[in-house]
Coordinates of C-alpha atoms in Angstrom, one line a residue:
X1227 CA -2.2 -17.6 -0.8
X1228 CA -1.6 -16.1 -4.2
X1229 CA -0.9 -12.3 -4.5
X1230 CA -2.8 -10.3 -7.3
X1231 CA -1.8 -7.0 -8.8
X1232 CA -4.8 -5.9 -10.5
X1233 CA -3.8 -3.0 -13.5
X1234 CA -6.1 -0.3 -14.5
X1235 CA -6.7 2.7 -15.9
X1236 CA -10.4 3.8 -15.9
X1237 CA -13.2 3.4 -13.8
X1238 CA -12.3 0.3 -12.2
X1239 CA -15.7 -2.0 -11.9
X1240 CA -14.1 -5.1 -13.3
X1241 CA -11.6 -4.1 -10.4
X1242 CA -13.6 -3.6 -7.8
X1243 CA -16.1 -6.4 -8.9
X1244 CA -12.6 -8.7 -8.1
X1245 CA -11.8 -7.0 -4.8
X1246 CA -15.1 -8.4 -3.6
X1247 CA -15.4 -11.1 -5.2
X1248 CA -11.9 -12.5 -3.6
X1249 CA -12.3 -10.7 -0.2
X1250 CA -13.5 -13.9 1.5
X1251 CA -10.9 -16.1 -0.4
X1252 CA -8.4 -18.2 1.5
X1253 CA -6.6 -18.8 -2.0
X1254 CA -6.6 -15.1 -3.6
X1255 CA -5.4 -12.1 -2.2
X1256 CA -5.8 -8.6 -4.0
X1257 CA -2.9 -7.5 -3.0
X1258 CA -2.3 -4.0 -4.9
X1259 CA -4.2 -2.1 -7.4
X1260 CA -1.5 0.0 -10.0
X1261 CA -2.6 2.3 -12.3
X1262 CA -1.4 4.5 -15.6
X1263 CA -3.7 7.3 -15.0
X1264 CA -3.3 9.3 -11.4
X1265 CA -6.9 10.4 -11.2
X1266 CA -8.7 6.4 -12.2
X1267 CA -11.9 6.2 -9.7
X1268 CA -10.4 2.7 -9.9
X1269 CA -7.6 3.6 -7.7
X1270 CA -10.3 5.3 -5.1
X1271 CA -12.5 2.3 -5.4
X1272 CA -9.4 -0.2 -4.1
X1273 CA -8.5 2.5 -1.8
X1274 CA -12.2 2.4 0.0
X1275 CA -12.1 -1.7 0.3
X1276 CA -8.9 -1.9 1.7
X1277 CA -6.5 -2.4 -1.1
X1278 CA -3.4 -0.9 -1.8
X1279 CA -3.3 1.2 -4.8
X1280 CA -0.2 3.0 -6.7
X1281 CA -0.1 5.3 -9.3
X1282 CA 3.1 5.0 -12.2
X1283 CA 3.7 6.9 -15.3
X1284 CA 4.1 4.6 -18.3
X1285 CA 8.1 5.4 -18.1
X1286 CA 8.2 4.2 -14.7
X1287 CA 5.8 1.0 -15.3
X1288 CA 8.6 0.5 -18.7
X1289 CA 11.4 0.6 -16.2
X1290 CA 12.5 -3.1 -15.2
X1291 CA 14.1 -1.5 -12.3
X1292 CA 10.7 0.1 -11.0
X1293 CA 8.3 -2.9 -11.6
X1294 CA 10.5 -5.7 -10.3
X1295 CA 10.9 -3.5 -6.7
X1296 CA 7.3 -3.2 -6.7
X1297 CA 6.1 -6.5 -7.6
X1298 CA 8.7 -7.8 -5.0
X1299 CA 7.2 -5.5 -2.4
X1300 CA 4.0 -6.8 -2.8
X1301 CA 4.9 -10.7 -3.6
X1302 CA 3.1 -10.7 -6.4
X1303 CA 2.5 -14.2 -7.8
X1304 CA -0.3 -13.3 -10.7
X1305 CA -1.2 -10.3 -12.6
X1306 CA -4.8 -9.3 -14.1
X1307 CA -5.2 -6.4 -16.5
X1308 CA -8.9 -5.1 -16.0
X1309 CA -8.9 -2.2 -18.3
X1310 CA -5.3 -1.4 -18.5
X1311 CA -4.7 0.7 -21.5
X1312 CA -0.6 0.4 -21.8
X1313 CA 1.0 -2.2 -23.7
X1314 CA 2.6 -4.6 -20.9
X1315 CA 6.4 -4.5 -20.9
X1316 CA 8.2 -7.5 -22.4
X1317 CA 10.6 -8.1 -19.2
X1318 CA 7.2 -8.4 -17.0
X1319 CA 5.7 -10.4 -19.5
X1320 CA 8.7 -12.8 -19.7
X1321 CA 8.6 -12.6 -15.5
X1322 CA 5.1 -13.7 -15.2
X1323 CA 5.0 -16.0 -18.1
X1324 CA 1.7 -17.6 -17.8
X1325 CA 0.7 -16.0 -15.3
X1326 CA -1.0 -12.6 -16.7
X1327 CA -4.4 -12.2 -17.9
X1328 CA -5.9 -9.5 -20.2
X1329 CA -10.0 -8.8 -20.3
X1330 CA -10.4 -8.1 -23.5
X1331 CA -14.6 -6.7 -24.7
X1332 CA -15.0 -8.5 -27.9
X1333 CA -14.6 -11.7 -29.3
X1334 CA -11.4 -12.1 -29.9
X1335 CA -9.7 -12.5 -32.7
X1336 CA -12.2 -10.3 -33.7
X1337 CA -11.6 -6.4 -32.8
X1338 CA -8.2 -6.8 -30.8
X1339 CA -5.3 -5.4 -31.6
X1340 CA -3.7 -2.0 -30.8
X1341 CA -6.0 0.6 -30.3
X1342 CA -9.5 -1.6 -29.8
X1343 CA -10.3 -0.8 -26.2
X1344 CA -13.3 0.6 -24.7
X1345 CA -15.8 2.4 -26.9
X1346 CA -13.2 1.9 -30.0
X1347 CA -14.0 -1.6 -29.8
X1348 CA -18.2 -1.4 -29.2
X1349 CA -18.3 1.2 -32.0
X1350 CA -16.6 -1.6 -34.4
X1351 CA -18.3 -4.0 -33.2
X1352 CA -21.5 -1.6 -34.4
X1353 CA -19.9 -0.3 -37.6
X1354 CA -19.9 -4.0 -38.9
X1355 CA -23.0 -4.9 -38.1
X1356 CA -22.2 -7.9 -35.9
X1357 CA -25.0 -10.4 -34.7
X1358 CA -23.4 -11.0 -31.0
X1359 CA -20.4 -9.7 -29.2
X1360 CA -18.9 -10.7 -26.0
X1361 CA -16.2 -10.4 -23.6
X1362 CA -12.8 -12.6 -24.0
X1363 CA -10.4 -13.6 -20.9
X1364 CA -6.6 -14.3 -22.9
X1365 CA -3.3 -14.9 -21.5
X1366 CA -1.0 -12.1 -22.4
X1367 CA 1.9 -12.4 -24.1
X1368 CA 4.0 -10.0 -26.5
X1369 CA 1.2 -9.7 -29.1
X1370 CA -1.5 -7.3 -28.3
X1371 CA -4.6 -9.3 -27.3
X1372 CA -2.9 -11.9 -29.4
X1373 CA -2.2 -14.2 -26.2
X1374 CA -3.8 -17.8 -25.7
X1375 CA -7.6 -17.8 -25.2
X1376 CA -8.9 -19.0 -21.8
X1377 CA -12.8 -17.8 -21.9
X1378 CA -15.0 -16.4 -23.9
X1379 CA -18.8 -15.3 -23.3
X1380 CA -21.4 -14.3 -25.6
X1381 CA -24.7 -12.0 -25.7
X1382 CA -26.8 -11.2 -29.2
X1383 CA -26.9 -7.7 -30.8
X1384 CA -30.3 -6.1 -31.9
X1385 CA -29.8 -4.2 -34.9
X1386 CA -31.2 -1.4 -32.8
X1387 CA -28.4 -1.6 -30.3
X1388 CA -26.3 1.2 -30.1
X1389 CA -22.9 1.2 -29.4
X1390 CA -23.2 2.4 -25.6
X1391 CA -26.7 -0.6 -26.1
X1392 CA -23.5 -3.1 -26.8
X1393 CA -20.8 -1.8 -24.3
X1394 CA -23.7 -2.3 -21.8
X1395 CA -24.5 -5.8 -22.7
X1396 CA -20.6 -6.9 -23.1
X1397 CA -20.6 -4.9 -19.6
X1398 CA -22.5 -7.8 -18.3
X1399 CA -20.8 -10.2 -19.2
X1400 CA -18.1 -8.7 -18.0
X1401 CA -19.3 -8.3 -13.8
X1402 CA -21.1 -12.4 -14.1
X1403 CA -18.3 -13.8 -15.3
X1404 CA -14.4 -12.0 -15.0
X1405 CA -14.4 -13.1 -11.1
X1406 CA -14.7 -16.8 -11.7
X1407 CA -12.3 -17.3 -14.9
X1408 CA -9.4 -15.6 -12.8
X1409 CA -10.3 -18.1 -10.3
X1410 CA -10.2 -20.5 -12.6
X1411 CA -7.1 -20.0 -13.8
X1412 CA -5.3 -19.1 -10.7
X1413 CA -6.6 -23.0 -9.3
X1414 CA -5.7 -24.6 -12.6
X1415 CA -2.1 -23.1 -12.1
X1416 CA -1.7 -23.9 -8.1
X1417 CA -3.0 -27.7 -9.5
X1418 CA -0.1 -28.0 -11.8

């Protein structure tokens, strides 16, 4: 069985769309559900299916001290970053070498980078008059959104399209597809 911490900091649908997607699965366990920001419905979302859920200050998620004692606690073996707005710390990075993965709603290269989440990113995507956007899956490593690419999908823009018209169509994307590229990846590593 491999363990999953799933980090957030928002509403938590990507989260949530995993916690069911993986509660029948003899291979992946959702094993804890962290979060930056104390009031994310994510953390009441895990909370409701089952999952635990903790709640860390970006000081405590820097300290090597703190993270190590938690993933140990939970035997963590694989970590998925579903909206999580905080850089990841080098020593967890260097931990779980390979073995974290970032959700990323463009199409990366494109609009990554510090400060291009959420809205940022569909409002740039708007601003330069793209013809498609999508959502990227990428291994994370110590350049923001700068890590290996494992998946991306794709869905046209209407010049009509707002920006909330695009954040709902990368949205999409997002719920069809996230579940299955973490399972992917997590079978492509227990193959190796």
């Amino acid at each position: 069985m491999v363990n999953v911490a799933v980090f957030v900091s928002g509403s938590g649908s990507n989260c949530e769309n995993l916690i069911k997607y993986f509660s029948q699965s003899d291979i992946v366990k959702i094993k804890l559900v962290l979060s930056n920001k104390k009031d994310a419905l994510a953390l009441q979302k895990a909370e409701k299916l089952g999952v635990s859920t903790i709640y860390m200050t970006a000081q405590q998620i820097r300290n090597p001290l703190n993270m190590m004692e938690l993933m140990s606690q939970f035997k963590i073996d694989f970590i998925v970053l579903a909206g999580f707005l905080l850089v990841v710390p080098d020593f967890l990075i260097d931990m779980y070498e390979g073995k974290i993965i970032n959700l990323h709603p463009a199409l990366l290269p494109k609009f990554g980078g510090k400060g291009m989440y959420g809205h940022y990113v569909h409002e740039a995507v708007k601003a330069a008059g793209e013809k498609e956007t999508g959502m990227t899956v990428h291994f994370v490593n110590n350049v923001v959104d700068g890590g290996q690419i494992i998946a991306q999908y794709a869905t046209p823009i209407l010049d009509t399209d707002s920006a909330d018209d695009i954040a709902r169509k990368e949205h999409e994307l997002e719920m069809k597809y996230f579940p299955k590229v973490v399972e992917d990846v997590i079978n492509t590593i227990l193959s190796i």
